[in-house]
Short mmCIF file of C-alpha atoms in Angstrom, two decimals:
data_model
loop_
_atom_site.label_atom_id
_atom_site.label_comp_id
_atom_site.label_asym_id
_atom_site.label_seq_id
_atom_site.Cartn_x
_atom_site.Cartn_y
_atom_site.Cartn_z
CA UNK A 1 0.00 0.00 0.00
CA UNK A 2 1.80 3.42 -1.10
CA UNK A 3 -0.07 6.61 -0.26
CA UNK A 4 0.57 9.44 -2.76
CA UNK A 5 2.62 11.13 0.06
CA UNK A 6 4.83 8.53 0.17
CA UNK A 7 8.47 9.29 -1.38
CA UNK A 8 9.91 6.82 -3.71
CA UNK A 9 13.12 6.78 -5.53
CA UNK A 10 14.31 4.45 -8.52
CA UNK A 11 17.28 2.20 -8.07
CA UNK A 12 19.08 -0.08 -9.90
CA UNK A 13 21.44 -2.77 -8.54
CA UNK A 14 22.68 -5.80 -9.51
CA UNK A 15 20.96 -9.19 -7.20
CA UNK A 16 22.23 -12.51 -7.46
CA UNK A 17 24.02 -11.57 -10.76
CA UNK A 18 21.08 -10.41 -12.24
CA UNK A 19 20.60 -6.34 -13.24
CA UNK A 20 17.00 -4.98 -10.98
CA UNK A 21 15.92 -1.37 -11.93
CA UNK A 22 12.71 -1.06 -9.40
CA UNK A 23 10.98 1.87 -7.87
CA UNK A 24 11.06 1.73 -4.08
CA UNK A 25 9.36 4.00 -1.16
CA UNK A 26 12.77 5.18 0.35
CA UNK A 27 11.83 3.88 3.74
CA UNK A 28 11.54 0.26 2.64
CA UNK A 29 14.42 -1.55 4.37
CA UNK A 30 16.39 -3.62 1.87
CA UNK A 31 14.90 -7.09 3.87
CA UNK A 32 11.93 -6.09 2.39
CA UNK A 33 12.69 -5.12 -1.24
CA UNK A 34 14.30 -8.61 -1.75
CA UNK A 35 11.18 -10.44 0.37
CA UNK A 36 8.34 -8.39 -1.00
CA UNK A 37 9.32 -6.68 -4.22
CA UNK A 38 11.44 -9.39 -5.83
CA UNK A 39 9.90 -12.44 -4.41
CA UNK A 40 13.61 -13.19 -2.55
CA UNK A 41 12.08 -14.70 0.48
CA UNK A 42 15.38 -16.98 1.22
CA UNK A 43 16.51 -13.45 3.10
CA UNK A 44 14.49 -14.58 6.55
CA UNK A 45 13.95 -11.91 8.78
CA UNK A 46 13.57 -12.28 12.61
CA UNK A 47 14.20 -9.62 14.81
CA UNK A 48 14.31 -6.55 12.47
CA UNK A 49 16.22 -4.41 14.56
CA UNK A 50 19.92 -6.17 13.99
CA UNK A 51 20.17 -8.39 17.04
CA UNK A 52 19.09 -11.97 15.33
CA UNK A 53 21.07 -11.72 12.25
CA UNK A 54 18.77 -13.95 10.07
CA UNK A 55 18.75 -11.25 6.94
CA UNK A 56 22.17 -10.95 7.07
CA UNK A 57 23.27 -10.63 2.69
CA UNK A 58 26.23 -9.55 0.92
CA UNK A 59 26.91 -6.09 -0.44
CA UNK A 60 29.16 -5.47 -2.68
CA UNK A 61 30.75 -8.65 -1.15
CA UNK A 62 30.58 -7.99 3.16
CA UNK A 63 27.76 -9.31 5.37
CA UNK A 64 25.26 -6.44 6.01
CA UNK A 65 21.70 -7.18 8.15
CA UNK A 66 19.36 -6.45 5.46
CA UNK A 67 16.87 -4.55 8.37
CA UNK A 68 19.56 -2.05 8.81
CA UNK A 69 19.50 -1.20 5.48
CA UNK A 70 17.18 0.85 3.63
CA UNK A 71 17.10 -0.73 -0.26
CA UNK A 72 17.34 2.80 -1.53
CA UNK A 73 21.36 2.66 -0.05
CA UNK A 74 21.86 -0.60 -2.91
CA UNK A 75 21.26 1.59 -5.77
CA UNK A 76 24.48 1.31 -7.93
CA UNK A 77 25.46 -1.62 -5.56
CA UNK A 78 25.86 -5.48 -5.55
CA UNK A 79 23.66 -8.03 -3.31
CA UNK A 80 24.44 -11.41 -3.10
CA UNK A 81 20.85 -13.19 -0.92
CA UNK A 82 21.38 -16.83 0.02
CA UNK A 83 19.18 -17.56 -3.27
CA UNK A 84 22.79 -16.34 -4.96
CA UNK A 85 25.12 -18.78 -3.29
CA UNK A 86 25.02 -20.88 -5.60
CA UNK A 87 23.64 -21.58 -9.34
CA UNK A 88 19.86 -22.82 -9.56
CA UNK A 89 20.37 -25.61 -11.13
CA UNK A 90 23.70 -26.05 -10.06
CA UNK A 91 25.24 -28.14 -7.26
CA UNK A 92 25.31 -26.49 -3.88
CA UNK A 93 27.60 -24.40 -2.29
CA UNK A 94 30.15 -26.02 -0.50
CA UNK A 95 28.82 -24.57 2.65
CA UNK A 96 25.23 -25.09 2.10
CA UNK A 97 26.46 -29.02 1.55
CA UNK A 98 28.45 -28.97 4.41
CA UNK A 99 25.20 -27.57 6.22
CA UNK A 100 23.35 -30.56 5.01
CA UNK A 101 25.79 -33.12 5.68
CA UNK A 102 26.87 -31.94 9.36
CA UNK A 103 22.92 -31.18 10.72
CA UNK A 104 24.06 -27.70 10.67
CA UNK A 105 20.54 -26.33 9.91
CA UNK A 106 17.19 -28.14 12.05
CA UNK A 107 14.14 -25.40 11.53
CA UNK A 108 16.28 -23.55 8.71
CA UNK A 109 14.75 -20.03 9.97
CA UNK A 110 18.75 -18.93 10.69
CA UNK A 111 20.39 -20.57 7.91
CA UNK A 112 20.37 -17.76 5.41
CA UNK A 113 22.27 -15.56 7.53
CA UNK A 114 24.50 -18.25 8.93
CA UNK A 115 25.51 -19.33 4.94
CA UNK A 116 25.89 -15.69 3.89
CA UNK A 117 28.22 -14.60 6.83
CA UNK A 118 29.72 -17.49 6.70
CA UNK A 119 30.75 -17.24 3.03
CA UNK A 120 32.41 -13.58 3.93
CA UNK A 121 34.96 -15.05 6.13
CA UNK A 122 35.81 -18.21 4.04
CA UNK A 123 36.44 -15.47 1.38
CA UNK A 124 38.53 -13.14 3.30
CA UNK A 125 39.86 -16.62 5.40
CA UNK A 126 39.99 -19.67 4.13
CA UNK A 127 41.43 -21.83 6.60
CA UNK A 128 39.79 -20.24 9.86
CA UNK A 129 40.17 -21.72 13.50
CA UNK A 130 37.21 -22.87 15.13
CA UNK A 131 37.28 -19.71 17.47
CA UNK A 132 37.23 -17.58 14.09
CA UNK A 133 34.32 -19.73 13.13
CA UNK A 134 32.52 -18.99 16.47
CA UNK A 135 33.45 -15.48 16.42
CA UNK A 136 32.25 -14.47 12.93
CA UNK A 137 28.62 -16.57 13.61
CA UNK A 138 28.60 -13.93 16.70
CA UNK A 139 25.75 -12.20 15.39
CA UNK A 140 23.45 -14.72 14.04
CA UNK A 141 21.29 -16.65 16.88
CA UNK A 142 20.36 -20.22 16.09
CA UNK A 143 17.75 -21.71 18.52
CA UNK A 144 17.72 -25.04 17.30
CA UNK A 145 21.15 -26.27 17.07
CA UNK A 146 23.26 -25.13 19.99
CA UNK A 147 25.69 -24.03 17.32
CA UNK A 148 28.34 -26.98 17.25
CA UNK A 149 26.63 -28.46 14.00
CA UNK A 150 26.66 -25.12 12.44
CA UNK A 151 30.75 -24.95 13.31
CA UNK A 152 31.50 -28.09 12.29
CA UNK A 153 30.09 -27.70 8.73
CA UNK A 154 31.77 -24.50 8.67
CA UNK A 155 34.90 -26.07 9.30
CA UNK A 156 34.34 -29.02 6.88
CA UNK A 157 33.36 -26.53 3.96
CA UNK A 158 36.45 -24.31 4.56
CA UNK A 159 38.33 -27.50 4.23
CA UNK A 160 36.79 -28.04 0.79
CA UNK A 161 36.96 -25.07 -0.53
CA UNK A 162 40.93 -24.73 0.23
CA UNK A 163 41.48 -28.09 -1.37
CA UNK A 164 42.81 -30.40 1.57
CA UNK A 165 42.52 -33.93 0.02
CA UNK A 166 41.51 -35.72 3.20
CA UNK A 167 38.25 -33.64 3.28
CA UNK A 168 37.02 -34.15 -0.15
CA UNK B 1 7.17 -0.87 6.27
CA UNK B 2 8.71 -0.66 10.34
CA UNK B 3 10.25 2.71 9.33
CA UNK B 4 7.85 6.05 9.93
CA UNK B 5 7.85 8.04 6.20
CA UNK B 6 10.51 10.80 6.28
CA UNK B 7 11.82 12.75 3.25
CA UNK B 8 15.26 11.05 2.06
CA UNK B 9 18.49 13.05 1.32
CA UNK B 10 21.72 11.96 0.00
CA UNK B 11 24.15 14.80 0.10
CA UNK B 12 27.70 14.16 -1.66
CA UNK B 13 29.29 17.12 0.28
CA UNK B 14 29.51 18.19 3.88
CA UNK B 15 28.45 21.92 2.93
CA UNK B 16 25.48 20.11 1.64
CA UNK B 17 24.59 18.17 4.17
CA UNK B 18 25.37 20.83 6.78
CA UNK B 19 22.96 23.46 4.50
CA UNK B 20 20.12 20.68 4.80
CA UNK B 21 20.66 20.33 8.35
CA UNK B 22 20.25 24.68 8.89
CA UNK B 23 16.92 24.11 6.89
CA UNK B 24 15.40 21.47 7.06
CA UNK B 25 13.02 20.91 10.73
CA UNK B 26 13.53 17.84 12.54
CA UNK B 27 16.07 16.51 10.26
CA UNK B 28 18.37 13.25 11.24
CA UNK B 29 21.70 12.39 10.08
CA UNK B 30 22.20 8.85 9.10
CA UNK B 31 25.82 7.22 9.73
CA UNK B 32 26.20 3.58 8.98
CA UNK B 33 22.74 3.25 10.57
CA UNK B 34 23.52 0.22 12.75
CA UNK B 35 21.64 1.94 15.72
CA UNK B 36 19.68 4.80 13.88
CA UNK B 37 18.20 2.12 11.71
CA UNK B 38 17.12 -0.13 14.91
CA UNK B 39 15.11 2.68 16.49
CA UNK B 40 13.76 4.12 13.05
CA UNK B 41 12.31 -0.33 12.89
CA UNK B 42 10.70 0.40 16.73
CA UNK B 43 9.43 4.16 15.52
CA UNK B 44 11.69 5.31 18.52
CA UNK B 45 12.76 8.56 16.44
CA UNK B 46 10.25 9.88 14.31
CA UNK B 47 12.28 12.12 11.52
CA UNK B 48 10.37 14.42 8.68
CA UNK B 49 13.91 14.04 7.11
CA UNK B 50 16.53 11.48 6.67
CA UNK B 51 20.09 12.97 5.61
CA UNK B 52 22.30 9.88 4.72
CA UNK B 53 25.97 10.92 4.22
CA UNK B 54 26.58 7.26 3.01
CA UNK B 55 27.94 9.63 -0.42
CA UNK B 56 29.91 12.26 1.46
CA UNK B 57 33.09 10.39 0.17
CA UNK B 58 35.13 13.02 2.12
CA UNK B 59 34.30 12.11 5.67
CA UNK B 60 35.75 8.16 5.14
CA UNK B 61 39.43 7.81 5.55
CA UNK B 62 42.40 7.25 7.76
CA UNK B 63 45.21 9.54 7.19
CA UNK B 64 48.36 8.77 9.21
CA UNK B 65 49.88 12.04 10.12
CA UNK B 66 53.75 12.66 12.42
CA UNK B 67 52.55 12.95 15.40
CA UNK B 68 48.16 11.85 15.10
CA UNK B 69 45.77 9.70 13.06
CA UNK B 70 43.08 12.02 11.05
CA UNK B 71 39.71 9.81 10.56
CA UNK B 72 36.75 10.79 8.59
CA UNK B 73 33.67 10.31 10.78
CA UNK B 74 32.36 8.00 8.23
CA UNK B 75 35.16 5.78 8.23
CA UNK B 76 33.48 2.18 8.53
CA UNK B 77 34.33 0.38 11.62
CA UNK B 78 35.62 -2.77 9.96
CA UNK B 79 37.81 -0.74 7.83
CA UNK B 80 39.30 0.94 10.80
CA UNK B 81 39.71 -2.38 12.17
CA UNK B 82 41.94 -3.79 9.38
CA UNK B 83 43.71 -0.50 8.48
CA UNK B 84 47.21 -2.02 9.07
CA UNK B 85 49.21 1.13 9.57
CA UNK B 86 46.68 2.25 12.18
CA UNK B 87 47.14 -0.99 13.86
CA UNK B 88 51.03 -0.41 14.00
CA UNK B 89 50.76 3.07 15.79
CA UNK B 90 47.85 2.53 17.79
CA UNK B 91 46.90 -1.24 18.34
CA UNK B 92 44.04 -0.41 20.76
CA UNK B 93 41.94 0.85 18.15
CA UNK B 94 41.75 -2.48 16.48
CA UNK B 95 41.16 -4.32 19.62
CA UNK B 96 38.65 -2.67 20.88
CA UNK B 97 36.55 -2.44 17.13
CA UNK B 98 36.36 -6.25 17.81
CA UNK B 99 33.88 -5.98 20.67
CA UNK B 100 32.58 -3.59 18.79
CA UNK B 101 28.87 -5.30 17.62
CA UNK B 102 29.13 -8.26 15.18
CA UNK B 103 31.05 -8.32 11.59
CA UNK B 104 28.40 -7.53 10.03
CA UNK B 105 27.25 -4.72 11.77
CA UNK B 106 31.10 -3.15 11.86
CA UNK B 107 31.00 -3.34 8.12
CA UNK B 108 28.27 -0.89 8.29
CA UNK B 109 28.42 1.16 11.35
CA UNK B 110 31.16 3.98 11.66
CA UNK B 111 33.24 5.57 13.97
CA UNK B 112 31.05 8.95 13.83
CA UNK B 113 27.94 7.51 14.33
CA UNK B 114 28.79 5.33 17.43
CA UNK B 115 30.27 8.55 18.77
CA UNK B 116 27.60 11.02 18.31
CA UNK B 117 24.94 7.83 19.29
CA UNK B 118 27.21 8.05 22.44
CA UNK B 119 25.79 4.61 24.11
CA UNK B 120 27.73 4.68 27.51
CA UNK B 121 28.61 0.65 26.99
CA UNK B 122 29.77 1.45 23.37
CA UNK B 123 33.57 0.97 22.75
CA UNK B 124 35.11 3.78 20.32
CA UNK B 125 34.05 6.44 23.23
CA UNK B 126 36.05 4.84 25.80
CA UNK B 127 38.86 4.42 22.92
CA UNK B 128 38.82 8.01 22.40
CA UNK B 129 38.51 9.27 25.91
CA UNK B 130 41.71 7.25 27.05
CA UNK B 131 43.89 8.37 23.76
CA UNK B 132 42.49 11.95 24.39
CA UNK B 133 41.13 12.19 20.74
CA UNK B 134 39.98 15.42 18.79
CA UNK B 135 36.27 15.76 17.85
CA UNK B 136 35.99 17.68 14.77
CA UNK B 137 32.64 19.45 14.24
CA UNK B 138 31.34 21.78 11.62
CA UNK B 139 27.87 23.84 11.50
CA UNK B 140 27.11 26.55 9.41
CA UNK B 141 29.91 29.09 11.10
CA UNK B 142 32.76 26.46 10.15
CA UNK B 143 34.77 24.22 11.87
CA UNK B 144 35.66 23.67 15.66
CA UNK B 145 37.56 21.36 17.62
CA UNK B 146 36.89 19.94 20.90
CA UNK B 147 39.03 17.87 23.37
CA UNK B 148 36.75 14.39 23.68
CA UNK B 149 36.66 15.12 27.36
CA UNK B 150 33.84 17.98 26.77
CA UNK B 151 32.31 15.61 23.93
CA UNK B 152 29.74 14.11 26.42
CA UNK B 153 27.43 16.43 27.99
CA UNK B 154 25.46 13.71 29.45
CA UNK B 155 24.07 10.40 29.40
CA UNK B 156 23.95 9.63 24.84
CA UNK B 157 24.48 13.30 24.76
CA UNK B 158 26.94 14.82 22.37
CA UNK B 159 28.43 18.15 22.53
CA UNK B 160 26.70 18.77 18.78
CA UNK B 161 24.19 21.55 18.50
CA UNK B 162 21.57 20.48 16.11
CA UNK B 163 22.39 22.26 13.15
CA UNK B 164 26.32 21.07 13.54
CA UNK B 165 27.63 17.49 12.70
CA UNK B 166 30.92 15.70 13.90
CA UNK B 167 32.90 15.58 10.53
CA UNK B 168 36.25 13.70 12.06
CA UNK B 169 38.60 12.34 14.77
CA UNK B 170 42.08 12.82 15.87
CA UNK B 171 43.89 10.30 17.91
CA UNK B 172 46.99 11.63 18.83
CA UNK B 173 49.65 8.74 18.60
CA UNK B 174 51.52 7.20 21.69
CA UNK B 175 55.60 6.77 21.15
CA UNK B 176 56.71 3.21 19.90
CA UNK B 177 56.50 0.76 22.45
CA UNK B 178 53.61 1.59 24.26
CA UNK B 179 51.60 -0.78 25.78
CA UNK B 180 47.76 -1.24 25.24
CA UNK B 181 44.87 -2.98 26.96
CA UNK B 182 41.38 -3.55 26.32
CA UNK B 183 38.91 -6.00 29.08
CA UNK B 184 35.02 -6.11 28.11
CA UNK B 185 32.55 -7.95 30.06
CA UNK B 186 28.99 -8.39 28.28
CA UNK B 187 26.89 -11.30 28.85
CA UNK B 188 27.39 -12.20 25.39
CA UNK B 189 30.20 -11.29 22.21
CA UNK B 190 28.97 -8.54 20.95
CA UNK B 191 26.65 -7.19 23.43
CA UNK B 192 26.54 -3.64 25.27
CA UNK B 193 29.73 -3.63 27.91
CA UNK B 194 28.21 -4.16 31.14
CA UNK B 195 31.95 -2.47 32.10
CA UNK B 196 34.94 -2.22 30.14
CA UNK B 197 38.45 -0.36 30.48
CA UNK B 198 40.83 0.37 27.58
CA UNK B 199 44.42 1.22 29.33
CA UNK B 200 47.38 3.02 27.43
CA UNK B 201 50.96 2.63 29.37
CA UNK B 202 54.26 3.86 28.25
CA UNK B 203 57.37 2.66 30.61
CA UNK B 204 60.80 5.18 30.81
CA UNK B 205 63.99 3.20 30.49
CA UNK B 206 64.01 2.46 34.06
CA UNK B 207 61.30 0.38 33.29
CA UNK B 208 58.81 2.48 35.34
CA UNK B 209 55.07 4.11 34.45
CA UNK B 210 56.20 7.23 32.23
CA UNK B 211 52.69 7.87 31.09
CA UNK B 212 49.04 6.24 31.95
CA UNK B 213 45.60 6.94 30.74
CA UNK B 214 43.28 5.06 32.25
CA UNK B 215 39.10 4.54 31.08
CA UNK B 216 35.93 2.84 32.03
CA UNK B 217 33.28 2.41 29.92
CA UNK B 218 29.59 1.03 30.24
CA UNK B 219 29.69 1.90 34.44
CA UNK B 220 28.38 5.28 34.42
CA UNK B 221 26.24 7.60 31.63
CA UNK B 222 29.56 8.40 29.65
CA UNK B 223 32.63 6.75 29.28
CA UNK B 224 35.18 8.25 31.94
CA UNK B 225 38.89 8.58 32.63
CA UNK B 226 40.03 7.87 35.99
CA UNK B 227 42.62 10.05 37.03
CA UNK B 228 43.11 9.21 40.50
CA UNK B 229 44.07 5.77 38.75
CA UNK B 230 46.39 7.46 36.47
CA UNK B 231 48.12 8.93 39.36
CA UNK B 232 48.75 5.50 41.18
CA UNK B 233 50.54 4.55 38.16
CA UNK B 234 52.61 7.27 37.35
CA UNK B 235 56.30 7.23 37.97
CA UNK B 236 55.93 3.65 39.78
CA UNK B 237 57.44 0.36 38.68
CA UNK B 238 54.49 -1.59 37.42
CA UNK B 239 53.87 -3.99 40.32
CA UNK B 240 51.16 -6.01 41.32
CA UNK B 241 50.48 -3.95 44.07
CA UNK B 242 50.70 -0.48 42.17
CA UNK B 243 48.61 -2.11 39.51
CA UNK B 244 46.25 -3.55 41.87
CA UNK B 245 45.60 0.10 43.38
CA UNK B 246 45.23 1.37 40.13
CA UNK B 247 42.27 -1.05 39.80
CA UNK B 248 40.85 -0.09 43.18
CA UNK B 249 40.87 3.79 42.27
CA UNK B 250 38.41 2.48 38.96
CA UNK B 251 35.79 0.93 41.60
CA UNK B 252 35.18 4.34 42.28
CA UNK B 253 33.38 5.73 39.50
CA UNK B 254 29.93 6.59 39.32
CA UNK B 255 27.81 3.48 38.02
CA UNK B 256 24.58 3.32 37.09
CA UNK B 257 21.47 1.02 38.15
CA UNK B 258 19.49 -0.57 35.49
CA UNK B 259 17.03 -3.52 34.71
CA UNK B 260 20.08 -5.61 33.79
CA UNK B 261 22.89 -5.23 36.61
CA UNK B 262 23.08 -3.09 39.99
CA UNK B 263 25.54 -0.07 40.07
CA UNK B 264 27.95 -1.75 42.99
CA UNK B 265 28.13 -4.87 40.28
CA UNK B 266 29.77 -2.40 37.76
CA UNK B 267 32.07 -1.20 40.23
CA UNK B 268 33.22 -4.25 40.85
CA UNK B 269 33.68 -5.44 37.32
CA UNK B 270 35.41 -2.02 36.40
CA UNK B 271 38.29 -2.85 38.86
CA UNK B 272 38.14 -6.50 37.59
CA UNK B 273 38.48 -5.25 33.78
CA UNK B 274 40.81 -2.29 35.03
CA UNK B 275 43.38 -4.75 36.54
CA UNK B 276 43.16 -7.02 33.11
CA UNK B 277 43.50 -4.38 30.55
CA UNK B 278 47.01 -3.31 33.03
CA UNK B 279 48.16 -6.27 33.11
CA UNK B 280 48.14 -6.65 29.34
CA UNK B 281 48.97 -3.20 28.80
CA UNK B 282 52.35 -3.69 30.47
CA UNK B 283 52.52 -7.07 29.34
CA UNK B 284 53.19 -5.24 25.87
CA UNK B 285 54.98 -2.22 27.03
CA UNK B 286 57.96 -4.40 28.54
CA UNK B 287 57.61 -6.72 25.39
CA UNK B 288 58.30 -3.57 23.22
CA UNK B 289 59.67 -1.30 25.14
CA UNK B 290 63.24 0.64 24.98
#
């Protein structure tokens, strides 16, 4: 519902590879474009004030909570939502398997923002401890799996992804 | 939508920004929005205008200078965090950013906006009240500077008038050598300090307390430095027992009740984190020093 008082800017940005040009109120968080406007519902959201973490997406490459943002601040800029992680009909992301094969995901409602924050550090550190692990996961709450799944996979994707033979 | 509706600006210049602010009635700035954007969600602040400075490319930055370190208010915290040459001259900085929220709320938030949001239990004040940094803030007159002792008037109350806005930081630099300490205690990484203390030390060759600045954070409504601690260290070899006083003089600062912890539990904790953050901070000033 837009009221003809209601401001609205168009942006363009690039989502999941794929150019958007949309008009948006400009008080719309950017948790809500992608949910609402382009039908991205993968970006969960939780808490919407930055404390749970679950709409945590990349811009322009670093972890951002999607509630804190305001999609008029992506125009000219790069998101990456969990539904970008990896091709459609492609295999998964070495994460997301790792997720499936350690239990690192039970009601899913987290995983999102767990997968996308996660993918940051394995980018900017590929072979992190499992302190790093814990530490970067900081801001994303899981209630289901006390965490330790969600660490291991993290640790057994890292391992992938930098190639050790003995983890394949 | 959780926001209220506001008009959005997105000034690429300070002047501009600072001319919206003179005309524009009940205007906000927006930093990296990390807390701004949280109580705009809850319809705690109810702005007719929004002025992002997201494009004002001129307030990000770290410029290493002889003798300080010049930072654009917009500077993101995670860059400050890895800015290597930063972390050479003044490895607090980058310790404390680490307490500092989550990643992905430092990749957002900035140094500005966490100082003019002025949380009492937020990190980068306490950083700049123990390194004595330079607020830089510009209205319509021009620029002035103030110490960051006369920053906070009050409890999340900047020293900002409402048509001015804090435009940078200087952080004087301590010699070579100097040690540095940081202790945090919050229920949870990432949370509000319940207390905290950020220490600076600098030994003469004797091997004794040349120069001490002392600071607790998240006890009372703004971040504070203890003097009377700074003057137990001072000229003394760093003992247990000189250190230990140190940390008794920080049990002394005002604390504050609330729903989550009783004042006389912050004292407590600000000696406990007091004593830590000296015992690391001299930890690394023998390590390095001359």
């Amino acid at each position: 519902m837009m009221d003809s008082t209601e401001q609205t800017r168009d942006i363009a940005l690039e989502v999941n590879g794929r150019a958007v040009a949309e008009q948006v109120p400009v008080r719309l968080t950017l948790a809500d474009f992608l949910r609402q406007q382009l039908g991205l519902t993968g970006t969960h959201l939780g808490c919407e004030h930055g404390v749970c973490g679950a709409c945590t997406v990349l811009v322009d490459g670093r972890s951002a909570r999607a509630c804190l943002m305001l999609a008029v601040q992506a125009d000219g800029r790069t998101v990456t939502t969990v539904e970008g992680l990896a091709p459609a009909d492609g295999p998964l992301h070495p994460l997301q398997q790792a997720f499936h094969e350690c239990h690192g995901l039970q009601c899913g409602f987290c995983t999102p923002g767990m997968l996308t924050t996660l993918a940051e550090l394995l980018a900017e550190c590929p072979r992190p401890t499992e302190d790093e692990v814990r530490v970067a996961i900081s801001g994303n709450l899981c209630r289901c799996t006390g965490y330790q799944a969600i660490v291991d996979a993290a640790l057994l994707a890292a391992r992938r992804m930098a190639g050790d033979a003995e983890a394949a | 939508m959780k926001p209220p509706p506001f008009r959005y600006h997105d000034p690429d210049s300070v002047e501009e920004a600072i001319g919206l602010l003179g005309r524009l009635e009940n205007a906000r700035l927006l930093a990296g929005g990390q807390s701004l954007m949280p109580m705009l969600n809850m319809r705690f602040v109810l702005p007719d205008h929004l002025i992002d400075l997201a494009r004002v490319e001129a307030l990000r930055g770290v410029r290493l200078e002889a003798d300080r370190a010049r930072i654009g208010a917009m500077t993101v915290q995670r860059d400050l965090e890895r800015d290597a040459a930063l972390a050479e001259r003044l490895p607090l900085v980058a310790e404390a950013l680490r307490w500092v929220g989550h990643r992905q709320t430092r990749n957002r938030g900035t140094l500005g906006g966490s100082l003019c949001h002025l949380d009492p239990a937020a990190e980068l004040p306490a950083v700049c009240a123990v390194l004595d940094a330079v607020v830089r803030v510009r209205g319509p007159g021009g620029e002035r500077q103030l110490a960051f002792a006369d920053f906070p008037l009050g409890y999340m109350t900047p020293a900002i008038e409402p048509d001015e806005m804090l435009v940078g930081v200087e952080l004087p630099l301590w010699p070579r050598g100097h040690g540095h300490g940081f202790a945090e205690f919050a229920r949870r990484h990432g949370d509000y300090a319940i207390a905290l203390a950020a220490v600076q030390l600098a030994l003469d060759a004797s091997g004794r307390i040349a120069r001490a600045a002392v600071a607790i954070g998240g006890v009372g409504p703004a971040p504070v430095r203890v003097q009377a601690a700074e003057r137990a260290l001072l000229g003394e070899a760093p003992t247990d027992a000189v250190l230990a006083a140190a940390a008794a003089a920080c049990r002394e600062v005002e604390a504050m009740d609330d729903v989550q912890v009783p004042g006389t539990y912050r004292r407590q904790l600000a000696g406990v984190m007091a004593r830590r953050a000296l015992a690391d901070a001299v930890a690394r000033a023998s390590a390095q020093g001359t």
